C-alpha cells in the first residue's frame, strides 16, 4: 500500500473544476453504481430508503469481479470499508454531505476491496466518487438521526429522495 496516501478536504470550486467530470477518473473504465446496488447500500448503512439520489461513480482497470463476474460498485467498496476501516455514519456523511474530500496519491489500486458476493479481492479499482452537490444539511441530519434509530423531525425520509 502506498504510504503517501492522505485524504484532505478541498474547496468546492476546486473539487468541481478537477473532479466533476467522470473523465477525470483514473483507470481504463468508468461506470456508475446501478440503482439496485444503491438501494442495497442504503440498507447496509442503515439509511432510510431513497436517501441517496446522486450518481455513485467508480473507475478502474476492470469493472467486473475476476471470479464471479459481478460488476464492482460502491456496495462492494462500502461493505469492505465497514470491516474495520470506516463507520456507517462517516460513510453516509461523505455520500450525502456538502463537504468534498479527495485522496492525494498516485492513483494506485484501492486497497482492501472485496467482491460482496464471492469475497474475491478486487485489485483494479482506481477511484470512486459521488456528485451530490445539493443535499441540504438539515436533510442529512434527518438521515443520520434515522440511521441511529430515531424518526427524525418528521418521521419520514427527506423529500425528493
Backbone as ProteinMPNN parsed JSONL, in Angstrom:
{"seq_chain_A": "XXXXXXXXXXXXXXXXXXXXXXXXXXXXXXXXXXXXXXXXXXXXXXXXXXXXXXXXXXXXXXXXXXXXXXXXXXXXXXXXXXXXXXXXXXXXXXXXXXXXXXXXXXXXXXXXXXXXXXXXXXXXXXXXXXXXXXXXXXXXXXXXXXXXXXXXXXXXXXXXX", "coords_chain_A": {"N_chain_A": [[0.842, -1.178, 0.0], [0.458, 2.251, -0.701], [2.194, 4.595, 1.133], [1.984, 7.309, 1.029], [-0.571, 8.217, 0.929], [-3.234, 10.382, 1.561], [-6.141, 11.908, 2.838], [-7.862, 14.789, 2.145], [-9.8, 17.729, 2.847], [-11.251, 19.758, 0.378], [-11.788, 22.905, -1.3], [-15.057, 23.554, -2.558], [-15.207, 24.688, -5.178], [-12.726, 24.06, -6.316], [-12.906, 21.278, -6.191], [-15.047, 20.752, -7.976], [-13.958, 21.774, -10.367], [-11.811, 20.073, -10.865], [-12.626, 17.406, -10.34], [-15.273, 16.969, -11.13], [-16.019, 15.958, -13.641], [-16.652, 12.768, -15.024], [-14.683, 11.882, -16.719], [-12.352, 12.569, -15.504], [-11.702, 10.555, -13.809], [-9.382, 8.033, -12.883], [-8.073, 5.121, -14.601], [-9.02, 2.501, -16.945], [-11.743, 2.12, -17.366], [-14.999, 3.534, -16.653], [-17.85, 3.74, -14.618], [-21.241, 3.746, -13.345], [-22.789, 3.074, -10.188], [-25.325, 0.707, -10.153], [-28.892, 1.205, -9.721], [-30.166, -0.804, -8.087], [-28.021, -1.674, -6.496], [-27.439, 0.688, -5.17], [-29.71, 0.961, -3.56], [-29.374, -1.349, -1.964], [-27.031, -0.589, -0.715], [-27.903, 1.562, 0.854], [-29.487, 0.117, 2.693], [-27.494, -1.477, 3.869], [-26.004, 0.469, 5.194], [-27.891, 1.33, 6.968], [-29.544, 3.412, 6.308], [-32.36, 5.531, 5.555], [-34.639, 4.459, 2.999], [-34.176, 5.512, -0.364], [-32.501, 7.652, 0.227], [-30.077, 8.218, -1.019], [-29.452, 9.976, -3.847], [-27.75, 10.727, -5.825], [-25.486, 10.129, -8.582], [-23.27, 7.4, -8.18], [-20.116, 7.049, -8.841], [-17.598, 4.873, -10.219], [-14.295, 3.844, -11.005], [-11.799, 2.075, -12.866], [-9.426, -0.49, -13.794], [-10.571, -2.903, -14.535], [-13.97, -3.555, -14.691], [-15.437, -5.632, -13.557], [-15.782, -8.362, -11.193], [-13.109, -10.646, -11.027], [-13.579, -13.324, -10.488], [-16.409, -14.054, -10.128], [-17.717, -12.374, -11.861], [-19.41, -10.305, -11.165], [-20.436, -6.903, -11.363], [-18.369, -4.479, -10.044], [-19.091, -2.19, -7.49], [-20.061, 0.779, -5.596], [-21.251, -0.52, -3.489], [-19.697, -2.816, -2.963], [-17.314, -1.536, -2.237], [-18.074, -0.009, 0.03], [-19.084, -2.035, 1.737], [-16.726, -3.433, 2.183], [-15.218, -1.417, 3.432], [-16.605, -1.089, 5.804], [-15.684, -3.068, 7.383], [-13.929, -2.551, 9.691], [-12.625, -0.204, 8.83], [-14.108, 2.236, 8.281], [-16.968, 3.858, 9.828], [-20.596, 3.503, 9.572], [-21.963, 6.037, 9.794], [-19.996, 7.923, 9.141], [-19.495, 7.251, 6.457], [-22.014, 7.752, 5.334], [-22.102, 10.506, 5.732], [-20.081, 11.358, 4.005], [-21.169, 10.557, 1.531], [-23.637, 11.951, 1.446], [-23.177, 14.515, 2.379], [-22.129, 18.031, 2.256], [-19.489, 18.622, 2.112], [-16.383, 18.168, 0.45], [-14.115, 15.604, -0.353], [-10.865, 14.462, -1.173], [-8.502, 11.975, -2.158], [-5.038, 12.084, -1.872], [-2.712, 10.951, -3.83], [-0.68, 8.923, -5.994], [-2.659, 7.36, -8.433], [-2.97, 4.535, -7.333], [-4.191, 1.159, -7.04], [-7.219, 0.787, -5.193], [-6.992, -0.256, -1.995], [-7.945, -3.231, -0.159], [-10.578, -3.861, -0.994], [-13.231, -6.078, -1.523], [-15.161, -8.443, -3.416], [-18.591, -8.386, -2.893], [-20.241, -10.592, -3.243], [-18.648, -13.001, -3.756], [-16.35, -12.663, -2.316], [-13.83, -12.29, -3.374], [-10.699, -10.647, -3.718], [-10.652, -7.352, -5.037], [-8.69, -5.876, -7.261], [-8.224, -3.905, -9.163], [-9.495, -1.416, -8.906], [-9.619, 2.113, -9.157], [-10.726, 4.612, -8.442], [-13.47, 6.29, -6.768], [-16.473, 8.128, -6.566], [-19.02, 10.566, -5.758], [-21.645, 12.632, -7.042], [-23.104, 14.693, -5.462], [-24.283, 17.468, -5.136], [-26.304, 19.08, -4.039], [-27.418, 18.35, -1.601], [-29.186, 19.022, 1.253], [-28.136, 20.339, 4.399], [-29.827, 20.064, 6.633], [-31.456, 17.931, 5.839], [-29.551, 15.909, 5.76], [-29.006, 15.697, 8.483], [-31.436, 14.627, 9.366], [-31.399, 12.123, 8.077], [-29.131, 10.973, 9.286], [-30.023, 10.871, 11.971], [-32.148, 9.059, 11.71], [-30.679, 6.843, 10.965], [-29.526, 6.246, 13.358], [-31.643, 5.198, 14.63], [-33.702, 6.822, 15.377], [-36.641, 8.796, 14.596], [-36.37, 11.187, 13.397], [-37.201, 14.648, 12.665], [-39.637, 14.6, 11.154], [-40.324, 11.971, 10.881], [-40.269, 10.8, 8.477], [-38.515, 9.879, 5.424], [-36.189, 12.214, 3.88], [-37.616, 14.669, 1.686], [-38.024, 14.19, -1.825], [-36.089, 12.281, -2.241]], "CA_chain_A": [[0.0, 0.0, 0.0], [1.199, 3.494, -0.8], [2.152, 5.292, 2.418], [1.804, 8.736, 0.81], [-1.997, 8.493, 0.775], [-3.818, 11.282, 2.544], [-7.436, 12.437, 2.427], [-7.956, 16.168, 2.594], [-10.96, 18.48, 2.403], [-10.9, 20.782, -0.601], [-12.799, 23.898, -1.609], [-15.997, 23.033, -3.556], [-14.894, 25.151, -6.539], [-11.607, 23.247, -6.781], [-13.411, 19.922, -6.396], [-15.815, 20.735, -9.217], [-13.079, 22.024, -11.511], [-10.913, 18.951, -11.108], [-13.208, 16.084, -10.177], [-16.677, 16.871, -11.505], [-16.193, 15.164, -14.847], [-16.25, 11.356, -14.927], [-13.461, 11.685, -17.498], [-11.194, 12.788, -14.644], [-11.437, 9.349, -13.027], [-8.313, 7.212, -13.435], [-8.417, 3.748, -14.98], [-9.494, 2.327, -18.323], [-13.203, 2.073, -17.423], [-15.755, 4.347, -15.713], [-19.231, 3.283, -14.597], [-21.999, 4.143, -12.165], [-23.395, 2.026, -9.376], [-26.732, 0.577, -10.551], [-29.919, 1.555, -8.732], [-30.404, -1.868, -7.101], [-26.92, -1.67, -5.541], [-27.585, 1.889, -4.342], [-30.715, 0.644, -2.533], [-28.733, -2.29, -1.034], [-26.068, 0.2, 0.035], [-28.664, 2.271, 1.889], [-29.834, -0.862, 3.733], [-26.262, -1.857, 4.551], [-25.621, 1.568, 6.08], [-28.988, 1.653, 7.876], [-30.104, 4.693, 5.877], [-33.718, 5.44, 5.013], [-34.727, 4.19, 1.559], [-34.172, 6.65, -1.28], [-31.672, 8.743, 0.739], [-29.016, 8.518, -1.982], [-30.041, 10.327, -5.127], [-26.704, 11.158, -6.748], [-24.734, 9.027, -9.195], [-22.096, 6.916, -7.457], [-19.178, 6.664, -9.893], [-16.46, 4.004, -9.931], [-13.418, 3.681, -12.163], [-10.728, 1.116, -12.664], [-8.892, -1.195, -14.953], [-11.556, -3.935, -14.878], [-15.181, -3.233, -13.93], [-16.119, -6.807, -13.017], [-15.036, -9.289, -10.342], [-12.447, -11.635, -11.861], [-14.039, -14.68, -10.195], [-17.841, -14.302, -10.36], [-18.212, -11.5, -12.917], [-20.293, -9.244, -10.658], [-19.939, -5.54, -11.552], [-17.91, -3.882, -8.796], [-19.786, -0.921, -7.281], [-19.905, 1.36, -4.266], [-21.695, -1.502, -2.497], [-18.519, -3.61, -2.602], [-16.354, -0.65, -1.577], [-18.581, 0.325, 1.36], [-19.123, -3.26, 2.546], [-15.344, -3.698, 2.582], [-14.788, -0.357, 4.354], [-17.272, -1.265, 7.101], [-14.964, -4.101, 8.14], [-12.837, -2.014, 10.481], [-11.996, 0.998, 8.289], [-14.982, 3.392, 8.5], [-18.276, 3.524, 10.378], [-21.687, 3.881, 8.663], [-22.29, 7.465, 9.831], [-18.972, 8.646, 8.388], [-19.714, 6.997, 5.034], [-23.221, 8.496, 4.958], [-21.742, 11.921, 5.68], [-19.32, 11.569, 2.774], [-22.062, 10.427, 0.377], [-24.735, 12.909, 1.451], [-22.791, 15.818, 2.88], [-21.749, 19.081, 1.321], [-18.036, 18.779, 2.116], [-15.772, 17.341, -0.585], [-12.846, 15.02, 0.051], [-10.104, 13.776, -2.204], [-7.305, 11.285, -1.718], [-3.868, 12.614, -2.559], [-1.717, 9.919, -4.079], [-0.696, 8.37, -7.341], [-3.857, 6.523, -8.404], [-2.785, 3.101, -7.171], [-5.441, 0.445, -6.795], [-7.808, 0.993, -3.875], [-6.689, -1.466, -1.226], [-8.892, -3.794, 0.79], [-11.933, -4.049, -1.51], [-13.568, -7.459, -1.891], [-16.47, -8.652, -4.018], [-19.599, -8.67, -1.882], [-20.83, -11.908, -3.467], [-17.75, -14.161, -3.649], [-15.268, -12.251, -1.411], [-12.556, -12.208, -4.09], [-10.12, -9.298, -3.706], [-10.777, -6.548, -6.255], [-7.387, -5.203, -7.26], [-8.06, -2.916, -10.214], [-10.249, -0.167, -8.729], [-8.753, 3.289, -9.062], [-11.364, 5.776, -7.837], [-14.918, 6.275, -6.606], [-16.942, 9.445, -6.14], [-20.433, 10.839, -5.993], [-21.94, 14.007, -7.442], [-24.267, 15.088, -4.674], [-23.993, 18.857, -4.841], [-27.401, 19.882, -3.497], [-28.025, 17.736, -0.43], [-29.318, 20.029, 2.314], [-27.586, 19.959, 5.691], [-30.913, 19.633, 7.515], [-31.856, 16.599, 5.415], [-28.505, 14.995, 6.204], [-29.218, 15.493, 9.916], [-32.575, 13.716, 9.488], [-30.935, 10.788, 7.683], [-28.238, 10.443, 10.327], [-30.86, 10.551, 13.133], [-32.877, 7.819, 11.419], [-29.694, 5.759, 10.987], [-29.317, 5.92, 14.775], [-32.846, 4.578, 15.153], [-34.729, 7.826, 15.652], [-37.539, 9.064, 13.478], [-36.101, 12.5, 12.824], [-38.272, 15.611, 12.933], [-40.908, 14.31, 10.502], [-40.625, 10.547, 10.871], [-40.256, 10.357, 7.087], [-37.267, 10.186, 4.743], [-36.193, 13.549, 3.287], [-38.394, 14.818, 0.463], [-37.312, 14.172, -3.086], [-35.007, 11.287, -2.279]], "C_chain_A": [[0.885, 1.239, 0.0], [1.072, 4.253, 0.517], [1.967, 6.797, 2.269], [0.34, 9.123, 0.676], [-2.489, 9.367, 1.913], [-5.152, 11.759, 1.99], [-7.567, 13.827, 3.012], [-9.239, 16.795, 2.073], [-10.491, 19.564, 1.447], [-12.078, 21.724, -0.797], [-13.744, 23.346, -2.681], [-15.692, 23.474, -4.985], [-13.738, 24.342, -7.126], [-12.075, 21.823, -7.072], [-14.154, 19.811, -7.724], [-14.913, 20.869, -10.436], [-12.252, 20.795, -11.865], [-11.647, 17.62, -11.185], [-14.625, 15.915, -10.691], [-16.904, 15.964, -12.707], [-15.802, 13.712, -14.604], [-14.974, 11.069, -15.717], [-12.214, 11.883, -16.642], [-10.836, 11.545, -13.827], [-10.332, 8.522, -13.676], [-8.796, 5.798, -13.754], [-8.973, 3.7, -16.386], [-11.007, 2.412, -18.444], [-13.803, 2.98, -16.358], [-17.207, 3.893, -15.774], [-19.916, 3.788, -13.339], [-22.55, 2.904, -11.46], [-24.862, 1.911, -9.775], [-27.685, 0.813, -9.38], [-30.112, 0.463, -7.676], [-29.262, -1.969, -6.091], [-26.967, -0.434, -4.645], [-28.593, 1.612, -3.227], [-30.153, -0.352, -1.515], [-27.717, -1.566, -0.146], [-26.757, 0.975, 1.157], [-29.03, 1.321, 3.028], [-28.609, -1.252, 4.545], [-25.835, -0.796, 5.563], [-26.697, 1.905, 7.103], [-29.615, 2.995, 7.558], [-31.548, 4.498, 5.446], [-33.668, 5.201, 3.498], [-34.796, 5.494, 0.787], [-33.372, 7.846, -0.753], [-30.62, 9.175, -0.274], [-29.66, 8.777, -3.332], [-29.021, 10.723, -6.175], [-26.039, 9.951, -7.39], [-23.509, 8.668, -8.358], [-21.147, 6.308, -8.486], [-18.07, 5.766, -9.359], [-15.599, 3.982, -11.184], [-12.33, 2.677, -11.828], [-10.314, 0.454, -13.951], [-9.831, -2.29, -15.445], [-12.811, -3.692, -14.056], [-15.821, -4.417, -13.206], [-15.189, -7.668, -12.171], [-14.387, -10.363, -11.22], [-12.934, -13.067, -11.628], [-15.497, -14.914, -10.592], [-18.447, -13.407, -11.438], [-19.154, -10.397, -12.467], [-19.649, -7.891, -10.909], [-19.579, -4.96, -10.191], [-18.513, -2.487, -8.67], [-19.432, -0.356, -5.907], [-20.334, 0.374, -3.186], [-20.523, -2.361, -2.034], [-17.522, -2.778, -1.8], [-16.798, -0.36, -0.144], [-18.623, -0.909, 2.256], [-17.719, -3.616, 3.032], [-14.874, -2.685, 3.626], [-15.417, -0.501, 5.737], [-16.591, -2.32, 7.966], [-13.717, -3.511, 8.773], [-12.165, -0.768, 9.953], [-12.816, 2.245, 8.606], [-16.287, 2.935, 9.137], [-19.379, 4.041, 9.445], [-21.998, 5.371, 8.641], [-21.27, 8.284, 9.048], [-19.182, 8.465, 6.895], [-20.944, 7.751, 4.547], [-22.919, 9.981, 4.831], [-20.969, 12.241, 4.405], [-20.247, 11.53, 1.562], [-23.058, 11.576, 0.31], [-24.333, 14.334, 1.82], [-22.371, 16.797, 1.809], [-20.253, 19.358, 1.325], [-17.447, 17.788, 1.121], [-14.401, 16.883, -0.136], [-12.186, 14.375, -1.147], [-8.942, 13.062, -1.533], [-6.139, 11.818, -2.537], [-2.818, 11.515, -2.66], [-1.715, 9.613, -5.566], [-1.861, 7.398, -7.368], [-3.556, 5.022, -8.435], [-4.146, 2.46, -6.997], [-5.911, 0.734, -5.372], [-7.672, -0.315, -3.104], [-7.875, -1.93, -0.396], [-10.31, -4.0, 0.307], [-12.101, -5.504, -1.937], [-14.956, -7.501, -2.511], [-17.461, -9.044, -2.923], [-20.146, -10.088, -2.017], [-19.869, -13.066, -3.206], [-16.508, -13.882, -2.805], [-13.885, -12.24, -2.059], [-12.004, -10.795, -3.976], [-10.275, -8.618, -5.072], [-9.538, -5.662, -6.29], [-7.257, -4.077, -8.273], [-8.875, -1.649, -10.072], [-9.291, 0.986, -8.542], [-9.401, 4.455, -8.332], [-12.857, 5.519, -7.669], [-15.332, 7.637, -6.089], [-18.437, 9.548, -6.37], [-20.595, 12.31, -6.32], [-23.198, 14.458, -6.722], [-24.098, 16.522, -4.22], [-25.07, 19.555, -4.021], [-28.018, 19.31, -2.234], [-28.026, 18.724, 0.726], [-28.799, 19.493, 3.639], [-28.662, 19.433, 6.627], [-31.382, 18.224, 7.143], [-30.826, 15.56, 5.835], [-28.675, 14.696, 7.691], [-30.374, 14.521, 10.152], [-32.15, 12.284, 9.159], [-30.059, 10.193, 8.772], [-29.017, 10.075, 11.589], [-31.605, 9.241, 12.902], [-31.939, 6.627, 11.373], [-29.426, 5.307, 12.421], [-30.561, 5.306, 15.409], [-33.95, 5.541, 15.506], [-35.604, 8.041, 14.436], [-37.225, 10.378, 12.796], [-37.287, 13.41, 13.065], [-39.614, 15.234, 12.322], [-41.297, 12.843, 10.56], [-40.603, 9.966, 9.475], [-38.87, 10.602, 6.514], [-37.348, 11.592, 4.154], [-36.961, 13.57, 1.961], [-37.493, 14.772, -0.761], [-36.201, 13.156, -3.185], [-35.579, 9.903, -2.392]], "O_chain_A": [[1.94, 1.259, 0.634], [-0.041, 4.526, 0.968], [1.808, 7.498, 3.268], [0.044, 10.269, 0.336], [-2.193, 9.117, 3.082], [-5.273, 11.99, 0.787], [-7.406, 14.027, 4.216], [-9.715, 16.443, 0.994], [-9.466, 20.208, 1.674], [-13.221, 21.38, -0.496], [-13.275, 22.722, -3.633], [-15.902, 22.699, -5.918], [-13.768, 23.98, -8.302], [-11.688, 21.231, -8.08], [-13.917, 18.886, -8.5], [-15.088, 20.156, -11.425], [-12.024, 20.514, -13.041], [-11.312, 16.785, -12.026], [-15.137, 14.796, -10.685], [-17.916, 15.265, -12.76], [-14.741, 13.444, -14.04], [-14.261, 10.113, -15.413], [-11.134, 11.42, -17.008], [-9.769, 11.498, -13.216], [-10.341, 8.327, -14.891], [-9.814, 5.347, -13.229], [-9.352, 4.725, -16.953], [-11.516, 2.743, -19.515], [-13.212, 3.182, -15.297], [-17.743, 3.682, -16.862], [-19.259, 4.207, -12.386], [-22.744, 1.848, -12.061], [-25.582, 2.909, -9.744], [-27.327, 0.641, -8.215], [-30.211, 0.772, -6.489], [-29.504, -2.317, -4.936], [-26.576, -0.504, -3.48], [-28.36, 1.983, -2.076], [-30.422, -0.22, -0.321], [-27.566, -1.894, 1.031], [-26.251, 1.036, 2.278], [-28.898, 1.678, 4.199], [-28.678, -1.348, 5.77], [-25.363, -1.121, 6.653], [-26.446, 2.689, 8.019], [-30.162, 3.65, 8.446], [-31.921, 3.407, 5.015], [-32.766, 5.681, 2.812], [-35.406, 6.464, 1.238], [-33.554, 8.958, -1.249], [-30.305, 10.361, -0.379], [-30.329, 7.909, -3.892], [-29.392, 11.026, -7.309], [-26.028, 8.866, -6.808], [-22.796, 9.553, -7.885], [-21.354, 5.185, -8.945], [-17.658, 5.88, -8.205], [-16.112, 4.088, -12.298], [-11.991, 2.461, -10.665], [-10.783, 0.79, -15.038], [-9.881, -2.574, -16.642], [-12.728, -3.627, -12.83], [-16.663, -4.219, -12.329], [-13.978, -7.705, -12.392], [-15.06, -10.936, -12.077], [-12.726, -13.933, -12.477], [-15.795, -15.867, -11.312], [-19.568, -13.651, -11.884], [-19.649, -9.632, -13.294], [-18.447, -7.732, -10.697], [-20.409, -4.956, -9.282], [-18.46, -1.693, -9.609], [-18.628, -0.92, -5.165], [-19.821, 0.433, -2.068], [-20.373, -2.609, -0.837], [-16.957, -3.249, -0.813], [-15.999, -0.453, 0.787], [-18.235, -0.834, 3.422], [-17.547, -4.052, 4.171], [-14.209, -3.053, 4.594], [-14.828, -0.081, 6.732], [-16.895, -2.444, 9.153], [-12.595, -3.903, 8.451], [-11.208, -0.297, 10.566], [-12.279, 3.214, 9.143], [-16.674, 1.773, 9.009], [-19.127, 4.919, 8.62], [-22.271, 5.922, 7.575], [-21.639, 9.239, 8.364], [-19.06, 9.427, 6.137], [-20.923, 8.33, 3.461], [-23.423, 10.643, 3.924], [-21.185, 13.287, 3.795], [-20.133, 12.367, 0.667], [-23.3, 12.122, -0.766], [-25.101, 15.266, 1.584], [-22.269, 16.46, 0.629], [-19.793, 20.247, 0.609], [-17.966, 16.682, 0.968], [-13.616, 17.669, 0.395], [-12.85, 13.816, -2.02], [-8.46, 13.482, -0.481], [-6.246, 11.982, -3.752], [-2.13, 11.2, -1.689], [-2.627, 9.996, -6.298], [-2.045, 6.661, -6.4], [-3.842, 4.333, -9.414], [-5.147, 3.156, -6.825], [-5.1, 0.905, -4.461], [-8.185, -1.351, -3.526], [-8.708, -1.125, 0.02], [-11.186, -4.29, 1.121], [-11.246, -6.08, -2.61], [-15.821, -6.694, -2.173], [-17.186, -9.938, -2.121], [-20.479, -10.72, -1.014], [-20.228, -14.017, -2.511], [-15.693, -14.782, -2.6], [-12.875, -12.185, -1.357], [-12.757, -9.832, -4.121], [-10.056, -9.231, -6.117], [-9.368, -4.793, -5.435], [-6.263, -3.352, -8.245], [-8.951, -0.867, -11.02], [-8.276, 0.861, -7.857], [-8.705, 5.221, -7.665], [-13.435, 4.656, -8.331], [-14.634, 8.237, -5.272], [-19.039, 8.736, -7.074], [-19.776, 13.137, -5.919], [-24.254, 14.584, -7.341], [-23.802, 16.774, -3.052], [-24.769, 20.548, -3.358], [-29.086, 19.772, -1.833], [-26.968, 19.208, 1.13], [-29.002, 18.323, 3.962], [-28.435, 18.457, 7.342], [-31.673, 17.414, 8.023], [-31.189, 14.45, 6.224], [-28.503, 13.552, 8.112], [-30.296, 13.679, 11.047], [-32.499, 11.346, 9.877], [-30.229, 9.031, 9.14], [-28.707, 9.066, 12.222], [-31.684, 8.404, 13.802], [-32.344, 5.513, 11.704], [-29.137, 4.137, 12.669], [-30.545, 4.936, 16.583], [-35.036, 5.116, 15.898], [-35.321, 7.513, 13.36], [-37.759, 10.66, 11.723], [-38.292, 12.97, 13.625], [-40.65, 15.523, 12.921], [-42.453, 12.495, 10.321], [-40.882, 8.781, 9.289], [-38.12, 11.427, 7.036], [-38.444, 12.113, 3.947], [-36.947, 12.593, 1.213], [-36.357, 15.247, -0.74], [-35.436, 13.181, -4.149], [-34.83, 8.927, -2.438]]}, "name": "protein", "num_of_chains": 1, "seq": "XXXXXXXXXXXXXXXXXXXXXXXXXXXXXXXXXXXXXXXXXXXXXXXXXXXXXXXXXXXXXXXXXXXXXXXXXXXXXXXXXXXXXXXXXXXXXXXXXXXXXXXXXXXXXXXXXXXXXXXXXXXXXXXXXXXXXXXXXXXXXXXXXXXXXXXXXXXXXXXXX"}
